[in-house]
CSV table of C-alpha atoms in Angstrom, one decimal:
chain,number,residue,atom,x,y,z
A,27,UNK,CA,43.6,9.6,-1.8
A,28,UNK,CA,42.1,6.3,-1.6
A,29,UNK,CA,38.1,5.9,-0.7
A,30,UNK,CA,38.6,4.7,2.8
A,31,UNK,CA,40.5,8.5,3.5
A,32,UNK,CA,38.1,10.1,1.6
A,33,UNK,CA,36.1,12.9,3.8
A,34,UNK,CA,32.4,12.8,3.0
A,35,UNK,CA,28.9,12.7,4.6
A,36,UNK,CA,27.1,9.6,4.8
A,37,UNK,CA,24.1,10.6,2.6
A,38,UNK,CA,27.3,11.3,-0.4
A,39,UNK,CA,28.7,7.9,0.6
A,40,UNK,CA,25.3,6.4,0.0
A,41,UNK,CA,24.6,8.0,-3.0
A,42,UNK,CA,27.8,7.2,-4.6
A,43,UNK,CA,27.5,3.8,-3.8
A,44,UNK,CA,24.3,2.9,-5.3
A,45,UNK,CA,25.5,4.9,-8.7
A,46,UNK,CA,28.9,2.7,-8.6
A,47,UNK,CA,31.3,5.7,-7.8
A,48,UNK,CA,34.6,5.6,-7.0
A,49,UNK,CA,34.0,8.4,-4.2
A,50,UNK,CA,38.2,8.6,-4.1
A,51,UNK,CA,37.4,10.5,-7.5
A,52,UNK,CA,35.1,13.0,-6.8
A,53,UNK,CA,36.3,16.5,-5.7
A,54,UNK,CA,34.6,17.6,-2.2
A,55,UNK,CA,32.8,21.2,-1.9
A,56,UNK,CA,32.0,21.1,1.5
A,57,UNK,CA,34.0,22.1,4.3
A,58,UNK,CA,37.5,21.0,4.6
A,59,UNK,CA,37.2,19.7,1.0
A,60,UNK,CA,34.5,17.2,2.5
A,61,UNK,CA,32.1,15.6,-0.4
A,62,UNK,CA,28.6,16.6,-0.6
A,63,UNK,CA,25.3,15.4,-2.0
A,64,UNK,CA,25.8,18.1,-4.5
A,65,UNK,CA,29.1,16.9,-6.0
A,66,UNK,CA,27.0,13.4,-5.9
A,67,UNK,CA,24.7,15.0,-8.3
A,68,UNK,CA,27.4,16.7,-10.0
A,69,UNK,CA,29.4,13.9,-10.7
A,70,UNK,CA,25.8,12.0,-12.2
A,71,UNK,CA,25.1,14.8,-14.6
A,72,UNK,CA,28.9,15.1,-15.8
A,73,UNK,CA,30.4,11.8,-15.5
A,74,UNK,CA,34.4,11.3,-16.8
A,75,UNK,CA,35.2,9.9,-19.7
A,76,UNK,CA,36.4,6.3,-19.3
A,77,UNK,CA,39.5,5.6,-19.9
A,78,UNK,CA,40.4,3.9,-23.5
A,79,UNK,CA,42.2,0.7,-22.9
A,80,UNK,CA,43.3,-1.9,-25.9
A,81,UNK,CA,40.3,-5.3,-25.5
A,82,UNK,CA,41.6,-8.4,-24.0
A,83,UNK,CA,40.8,-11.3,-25.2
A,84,UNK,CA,38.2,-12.0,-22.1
A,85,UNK,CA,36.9,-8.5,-22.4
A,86,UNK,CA,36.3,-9.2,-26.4
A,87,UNK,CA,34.3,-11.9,-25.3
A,88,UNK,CA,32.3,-10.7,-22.6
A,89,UNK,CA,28.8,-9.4,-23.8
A,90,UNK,CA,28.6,-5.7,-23.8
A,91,UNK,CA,25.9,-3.3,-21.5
A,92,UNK,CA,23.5,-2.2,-24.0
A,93,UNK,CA,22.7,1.6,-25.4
A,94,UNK,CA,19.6,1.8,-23.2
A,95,UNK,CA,21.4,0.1,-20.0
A,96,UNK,CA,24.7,2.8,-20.7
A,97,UNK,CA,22.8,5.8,-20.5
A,98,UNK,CA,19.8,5.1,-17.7
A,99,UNK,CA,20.9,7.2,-15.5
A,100,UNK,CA,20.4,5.6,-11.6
A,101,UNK,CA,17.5,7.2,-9.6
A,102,UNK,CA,19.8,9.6,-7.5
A,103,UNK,CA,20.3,12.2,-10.2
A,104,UNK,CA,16.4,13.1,-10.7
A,105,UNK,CA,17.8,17.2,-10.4
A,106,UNK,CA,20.2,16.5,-13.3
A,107,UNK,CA,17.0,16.7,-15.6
A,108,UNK,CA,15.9,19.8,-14.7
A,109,UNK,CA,17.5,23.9,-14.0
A,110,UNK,CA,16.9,24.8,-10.3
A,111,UNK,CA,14.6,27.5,-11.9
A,112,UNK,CA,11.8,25.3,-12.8
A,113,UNK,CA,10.9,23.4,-9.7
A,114,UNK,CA,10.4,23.7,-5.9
A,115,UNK,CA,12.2,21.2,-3.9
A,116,UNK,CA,9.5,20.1,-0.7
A,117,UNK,CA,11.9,18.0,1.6
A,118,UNK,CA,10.7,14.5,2.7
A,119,UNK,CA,8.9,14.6,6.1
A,120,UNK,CA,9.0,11.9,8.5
A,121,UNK,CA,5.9,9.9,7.4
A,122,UNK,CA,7.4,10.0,3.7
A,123,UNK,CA,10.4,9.1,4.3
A,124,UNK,CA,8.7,5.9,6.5
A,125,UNK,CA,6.3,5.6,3.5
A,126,UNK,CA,8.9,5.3,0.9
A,127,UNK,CA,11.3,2.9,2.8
A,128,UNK,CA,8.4,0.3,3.6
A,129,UNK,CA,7.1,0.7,0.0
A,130,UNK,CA,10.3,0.4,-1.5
A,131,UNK,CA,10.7,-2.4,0.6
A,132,UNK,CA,7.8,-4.4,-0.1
A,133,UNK,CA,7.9,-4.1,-3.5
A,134,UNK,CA,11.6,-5.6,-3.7
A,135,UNK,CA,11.3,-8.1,-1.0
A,136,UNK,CA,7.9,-9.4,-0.7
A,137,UNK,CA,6.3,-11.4,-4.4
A,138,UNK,CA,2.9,-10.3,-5.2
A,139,UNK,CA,0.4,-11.6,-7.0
A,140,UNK,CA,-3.5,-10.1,-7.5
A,141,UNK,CA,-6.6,-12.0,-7.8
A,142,UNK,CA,-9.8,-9.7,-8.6
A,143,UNK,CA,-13.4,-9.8,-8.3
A,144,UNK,CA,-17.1,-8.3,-9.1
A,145,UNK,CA,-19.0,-8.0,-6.0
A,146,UNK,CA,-22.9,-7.2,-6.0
A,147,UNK,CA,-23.9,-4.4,-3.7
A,148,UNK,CA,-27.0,-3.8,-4.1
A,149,UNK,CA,-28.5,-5.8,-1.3
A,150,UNK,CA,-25.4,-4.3,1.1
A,151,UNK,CA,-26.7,-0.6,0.1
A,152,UNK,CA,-29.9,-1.2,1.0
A,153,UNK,CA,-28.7,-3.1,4.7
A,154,UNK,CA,-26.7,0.1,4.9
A,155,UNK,CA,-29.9,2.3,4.3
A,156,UNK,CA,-31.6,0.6,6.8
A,157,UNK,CA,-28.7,0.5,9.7
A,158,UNK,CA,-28.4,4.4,8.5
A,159,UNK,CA,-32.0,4.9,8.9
A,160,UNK,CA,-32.0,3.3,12.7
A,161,UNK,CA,-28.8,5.6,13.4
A,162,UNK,CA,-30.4,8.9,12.8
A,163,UNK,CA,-31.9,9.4,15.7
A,164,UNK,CA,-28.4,9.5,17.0
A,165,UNK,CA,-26.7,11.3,14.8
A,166,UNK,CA,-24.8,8.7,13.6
A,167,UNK,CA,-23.9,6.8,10.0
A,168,UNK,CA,-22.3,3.7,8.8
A,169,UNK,CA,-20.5,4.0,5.1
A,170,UNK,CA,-19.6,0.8,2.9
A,171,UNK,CA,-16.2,0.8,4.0
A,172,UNK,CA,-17.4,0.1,7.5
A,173,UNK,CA,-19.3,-2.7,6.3
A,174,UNK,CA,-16.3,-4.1,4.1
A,175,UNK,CA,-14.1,-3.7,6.9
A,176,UNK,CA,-16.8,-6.1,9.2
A,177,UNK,CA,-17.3,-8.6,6.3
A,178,UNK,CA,-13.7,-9.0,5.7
A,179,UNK,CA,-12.8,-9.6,9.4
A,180,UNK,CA,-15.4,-12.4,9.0
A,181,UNK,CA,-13.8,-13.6,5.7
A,182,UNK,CA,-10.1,-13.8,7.5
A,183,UNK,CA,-11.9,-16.2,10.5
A,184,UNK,CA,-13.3,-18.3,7.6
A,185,UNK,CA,-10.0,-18.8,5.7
A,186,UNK,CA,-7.7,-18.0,8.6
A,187,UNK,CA,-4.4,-18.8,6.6
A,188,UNK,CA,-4.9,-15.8,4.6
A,189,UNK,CA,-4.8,-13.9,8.2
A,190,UNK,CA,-1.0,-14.2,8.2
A,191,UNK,CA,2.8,-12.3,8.2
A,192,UNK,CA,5.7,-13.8,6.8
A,193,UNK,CA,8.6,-14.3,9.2
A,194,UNK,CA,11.0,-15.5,7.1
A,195,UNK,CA,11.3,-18.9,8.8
A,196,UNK,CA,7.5,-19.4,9.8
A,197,UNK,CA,4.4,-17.8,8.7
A,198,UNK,CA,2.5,-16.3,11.5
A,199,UNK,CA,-1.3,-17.1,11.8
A,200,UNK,CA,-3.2,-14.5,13.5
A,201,UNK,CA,-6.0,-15.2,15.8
A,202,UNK,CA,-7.7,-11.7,15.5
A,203,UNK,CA,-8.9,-9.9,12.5
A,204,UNK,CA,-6.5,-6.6,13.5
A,205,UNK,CA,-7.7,-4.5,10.0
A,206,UNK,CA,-5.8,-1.3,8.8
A,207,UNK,CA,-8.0,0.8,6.8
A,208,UNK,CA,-6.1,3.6,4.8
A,209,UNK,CA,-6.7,7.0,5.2
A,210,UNK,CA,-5.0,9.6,2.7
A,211,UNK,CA,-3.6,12.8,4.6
A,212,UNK,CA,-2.1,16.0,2.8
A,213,UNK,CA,1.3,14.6,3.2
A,214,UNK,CA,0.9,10.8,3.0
A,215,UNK,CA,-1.1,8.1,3.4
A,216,UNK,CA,-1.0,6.1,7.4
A,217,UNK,CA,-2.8,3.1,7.8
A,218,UNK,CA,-4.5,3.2,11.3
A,219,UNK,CA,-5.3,-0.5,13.1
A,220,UNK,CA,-9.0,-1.1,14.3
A,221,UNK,CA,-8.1,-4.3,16.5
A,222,UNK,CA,-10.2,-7.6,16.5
A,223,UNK,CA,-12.8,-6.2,14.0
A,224,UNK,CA,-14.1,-10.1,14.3
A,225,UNK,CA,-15.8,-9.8,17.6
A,226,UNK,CA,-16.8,-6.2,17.2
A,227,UNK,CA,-19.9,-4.8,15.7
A,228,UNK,CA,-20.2,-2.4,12.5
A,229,UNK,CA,-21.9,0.2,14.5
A,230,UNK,CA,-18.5,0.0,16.8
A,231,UNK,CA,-16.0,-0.4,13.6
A,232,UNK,CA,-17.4,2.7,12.0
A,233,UNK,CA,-16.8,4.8,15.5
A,234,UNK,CA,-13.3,3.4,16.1
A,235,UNK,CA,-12.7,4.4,12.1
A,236,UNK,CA,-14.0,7.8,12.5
A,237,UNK,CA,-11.6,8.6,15.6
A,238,UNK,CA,-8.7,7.2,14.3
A,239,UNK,CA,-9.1,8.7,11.0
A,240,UNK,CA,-9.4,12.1,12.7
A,241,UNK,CA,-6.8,11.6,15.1
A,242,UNK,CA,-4.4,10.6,12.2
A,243,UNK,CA,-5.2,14.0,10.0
A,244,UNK,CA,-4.2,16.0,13.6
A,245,UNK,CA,-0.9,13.6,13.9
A,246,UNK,CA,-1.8,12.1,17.1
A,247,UNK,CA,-1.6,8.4,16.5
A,248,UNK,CA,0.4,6.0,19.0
A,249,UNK,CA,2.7,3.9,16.9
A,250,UNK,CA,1.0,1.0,18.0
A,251,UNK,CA,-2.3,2.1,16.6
A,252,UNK,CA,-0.6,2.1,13.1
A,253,UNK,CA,2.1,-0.9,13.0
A,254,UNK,CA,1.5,-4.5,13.0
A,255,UNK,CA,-2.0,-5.2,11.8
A,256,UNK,CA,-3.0,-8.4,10.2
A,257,UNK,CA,-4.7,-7.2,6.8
A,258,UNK,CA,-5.5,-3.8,5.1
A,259,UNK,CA,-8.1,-2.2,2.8
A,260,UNK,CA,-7.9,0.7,0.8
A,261,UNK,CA,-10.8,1.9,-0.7
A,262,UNK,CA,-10.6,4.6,-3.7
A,263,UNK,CA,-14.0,4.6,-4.7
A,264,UNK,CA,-15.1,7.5,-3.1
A,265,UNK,CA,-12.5,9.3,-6.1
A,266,UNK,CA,-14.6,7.4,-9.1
A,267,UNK,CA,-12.1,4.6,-9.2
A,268,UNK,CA,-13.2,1.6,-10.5
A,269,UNK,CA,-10.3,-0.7,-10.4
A,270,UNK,CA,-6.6,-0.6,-8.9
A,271,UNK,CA,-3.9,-2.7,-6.9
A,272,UNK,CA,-2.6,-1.8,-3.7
A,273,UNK,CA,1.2,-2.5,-2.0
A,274,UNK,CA,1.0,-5.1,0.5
A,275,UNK,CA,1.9,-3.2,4.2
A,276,UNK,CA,4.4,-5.4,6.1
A,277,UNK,CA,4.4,-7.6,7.7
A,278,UNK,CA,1.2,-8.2,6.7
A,279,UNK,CA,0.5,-10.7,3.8
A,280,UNK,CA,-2.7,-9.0,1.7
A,281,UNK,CA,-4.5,-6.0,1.1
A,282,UNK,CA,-7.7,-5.2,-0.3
A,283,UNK,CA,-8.3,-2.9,-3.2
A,284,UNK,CA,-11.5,-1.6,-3.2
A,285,UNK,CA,-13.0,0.4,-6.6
A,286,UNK,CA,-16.3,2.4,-6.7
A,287,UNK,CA,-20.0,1.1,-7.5
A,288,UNK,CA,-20.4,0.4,-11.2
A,289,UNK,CA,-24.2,0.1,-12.3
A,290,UNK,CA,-24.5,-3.0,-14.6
A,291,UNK,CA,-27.1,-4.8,-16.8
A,292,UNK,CA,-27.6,-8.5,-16.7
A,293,UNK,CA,-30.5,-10.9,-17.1
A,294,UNK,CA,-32.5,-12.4,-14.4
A,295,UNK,CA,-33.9,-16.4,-14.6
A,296,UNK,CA,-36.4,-15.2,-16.8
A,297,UNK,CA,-34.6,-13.0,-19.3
A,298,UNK,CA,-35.9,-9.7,-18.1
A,299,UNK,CA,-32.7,-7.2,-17.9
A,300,UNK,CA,-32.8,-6.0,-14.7
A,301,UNK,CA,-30.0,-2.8,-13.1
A,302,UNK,CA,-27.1,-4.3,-10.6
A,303,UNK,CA,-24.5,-2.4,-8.6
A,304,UNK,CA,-20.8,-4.3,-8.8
A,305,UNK,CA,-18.0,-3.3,-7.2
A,306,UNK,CA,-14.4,-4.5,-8.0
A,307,UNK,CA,-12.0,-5.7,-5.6
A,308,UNK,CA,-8.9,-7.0,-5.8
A,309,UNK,CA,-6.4,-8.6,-3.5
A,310,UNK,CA,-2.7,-8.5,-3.4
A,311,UNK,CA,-1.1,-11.7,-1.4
A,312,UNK,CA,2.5,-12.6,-0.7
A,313,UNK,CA,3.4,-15.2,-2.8
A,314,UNK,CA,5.6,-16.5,-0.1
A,315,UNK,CA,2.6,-16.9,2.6
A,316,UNK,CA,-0.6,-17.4,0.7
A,317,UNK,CA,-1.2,-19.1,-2.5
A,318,UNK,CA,-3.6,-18.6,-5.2
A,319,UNK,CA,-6.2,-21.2,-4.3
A,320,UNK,CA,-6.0,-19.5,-0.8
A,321,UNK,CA,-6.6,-15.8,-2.0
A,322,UNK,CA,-9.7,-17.6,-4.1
A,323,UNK,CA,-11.0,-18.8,-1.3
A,324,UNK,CA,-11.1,-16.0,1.0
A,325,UNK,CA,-12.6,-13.9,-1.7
A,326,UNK,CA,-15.8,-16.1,-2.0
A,327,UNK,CA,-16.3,-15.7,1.8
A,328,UNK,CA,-15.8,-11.9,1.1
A,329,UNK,CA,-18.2,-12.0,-1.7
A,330,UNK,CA,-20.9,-14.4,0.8
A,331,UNK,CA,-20.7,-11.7,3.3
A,332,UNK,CA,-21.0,-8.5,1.1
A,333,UNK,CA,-24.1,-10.2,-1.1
A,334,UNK,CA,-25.6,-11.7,2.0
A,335,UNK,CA,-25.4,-8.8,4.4
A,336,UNK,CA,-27.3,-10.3,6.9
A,337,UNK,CA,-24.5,-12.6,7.6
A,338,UNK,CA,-22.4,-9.3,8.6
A,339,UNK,CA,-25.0,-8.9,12.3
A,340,UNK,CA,-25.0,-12.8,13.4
């Protein structure tokens, strides 16, 4: 039976196709002899011999696969490892499945590069303590994130070509500051939009982050209020992370990588040690839409605004 006659699902077809299987080959469980992702799998973890032929000449010459290349087995037969016994299988939900396609994605389609950098907080926690402090009365709090989230909308109006997507035959320059901040649910991560963070206060950023965030742990986000965007931050230092890189989220061009405050001890102008508070950042660009001179650049604004908070309410 040749491959075009073949009866199978189109999860099987897939499957077969991106292990290099002749699908024509494989016998169908399902019904009316139809092949499955099952005989996929079973196919992976018991493939034919191949048949023995005498070398031609051309085949001699042609350099051979290998040991390591022969036996990696492709990505599909994951189950082949392991009895049925000794796991649970949790099928992808939507937001997985949408979270491993645009991750898969951007990893294979979009070059990254990462440029990191120290940033002293000490002067931004105490501008926080004192914005905090003028809150209380009602009932309200600003976090660092909040205050990155404002500094680097600022930073992206300073070096706008770092405010950019890729559009395969142009690169897009945003005129607002449209930041997604991350926010890690029980089954995923989403990235909900604050729009034009650049003309909008912290006190205003924080609020917007709040709802979003709590609308996104209940599900009830438009898709508008999570595609698009012009730059991200994710922040892991709340988990006692001190460095990392994040994926780029297209069609944006950069994210932001934000680690946890790390106390330090350095020398002031007089040789007296003296306690700082750093905090690693680093940025992942698209090679194809900002450069490394560009990605510098933007984080020296960053690092003006965060060590000159100040600059954050003007």
């Amino acid at each position: 039976m040749s491959a075009n006659r073949t009866i199978a699902s189109p999860l099987a077809r897939h499957l077969a196709e991106q292990a290099g299987l002749d699908i024509s080959q494989i016998a169908g469980s399902g019904p009316k002899g139809r092949v499955i992702k099952r005989d996929i799998e079973a196919a992976l973890a018991n493939p034919a011999p191949a048949p023995i032929s005498a070398p031609t000449s051309a085949s001699a010459s042609a350099p051979q696969p290998t040991q390591s290349a022969a036996i990696m087995p492709p990505l599909a037969a994951a189950r082949a490892y392991y009895q049925p016994s000794d796991y649970d299988e949790k099928p992808l939900d939507m937001m997985r499945t949408a979270i491993a396609t645009r991750l898969t994605q951007s990893t294979q389609q979009i070059p990254h590069f990462y440029l990191t950098r120290a940033l002293e907080i000490d002067q931004l926690m105490a501008y926080r303590g004192r914005i905090n402090q003028a809150l209380a009365d009602y009932g309200e709090k600003v976090s660092l994130n909040d205050l990155l989230v404002r500094a680097a909308a600022l930073a992206l109006m300073d070096v706008p070509e770092v405010n950019v997507s890729f559009a395969g035959d142009a690169i897009l320059q945003h005129h607002h500051a449209d930041i997604g901040v991350a926010v890690a649910l029980p089954d995923g991560l989403i990235t909900p939009i604050v729009a034009r963070c650049d003309e909008k206060s912290i006190r205003v950023i924080s609020a917007e982050i709040r709802d979003l965030a709590a609308r996104a742990a209940d599900k009830r986000l438009k898709p508008s209020e999570y595609e698009g965007g012009s730059f991200s931050i994710s922040n892991l230092g709340m988990f006692g992370i001190e460095h990392f890189t994040a994926v780029i989220n297209p069609p944006q061009a950069a994210i932001l990588a934000v680690g946890g405050p790390v106390k330090h001890l350095r020398l002031d102008d007089e040789g007296v040690p003296m306690e700082t508070t750093h905090m690693r950042v680093t940025l992942s660009c698209d090679h194809r839409a900002i450069d490394g001179a560009l990605g510098a650049q933007f984080l020296t604004a960053l690092a003006d605004y965060i060590e000159n908070p100040i600059l954050l309410s003007l």
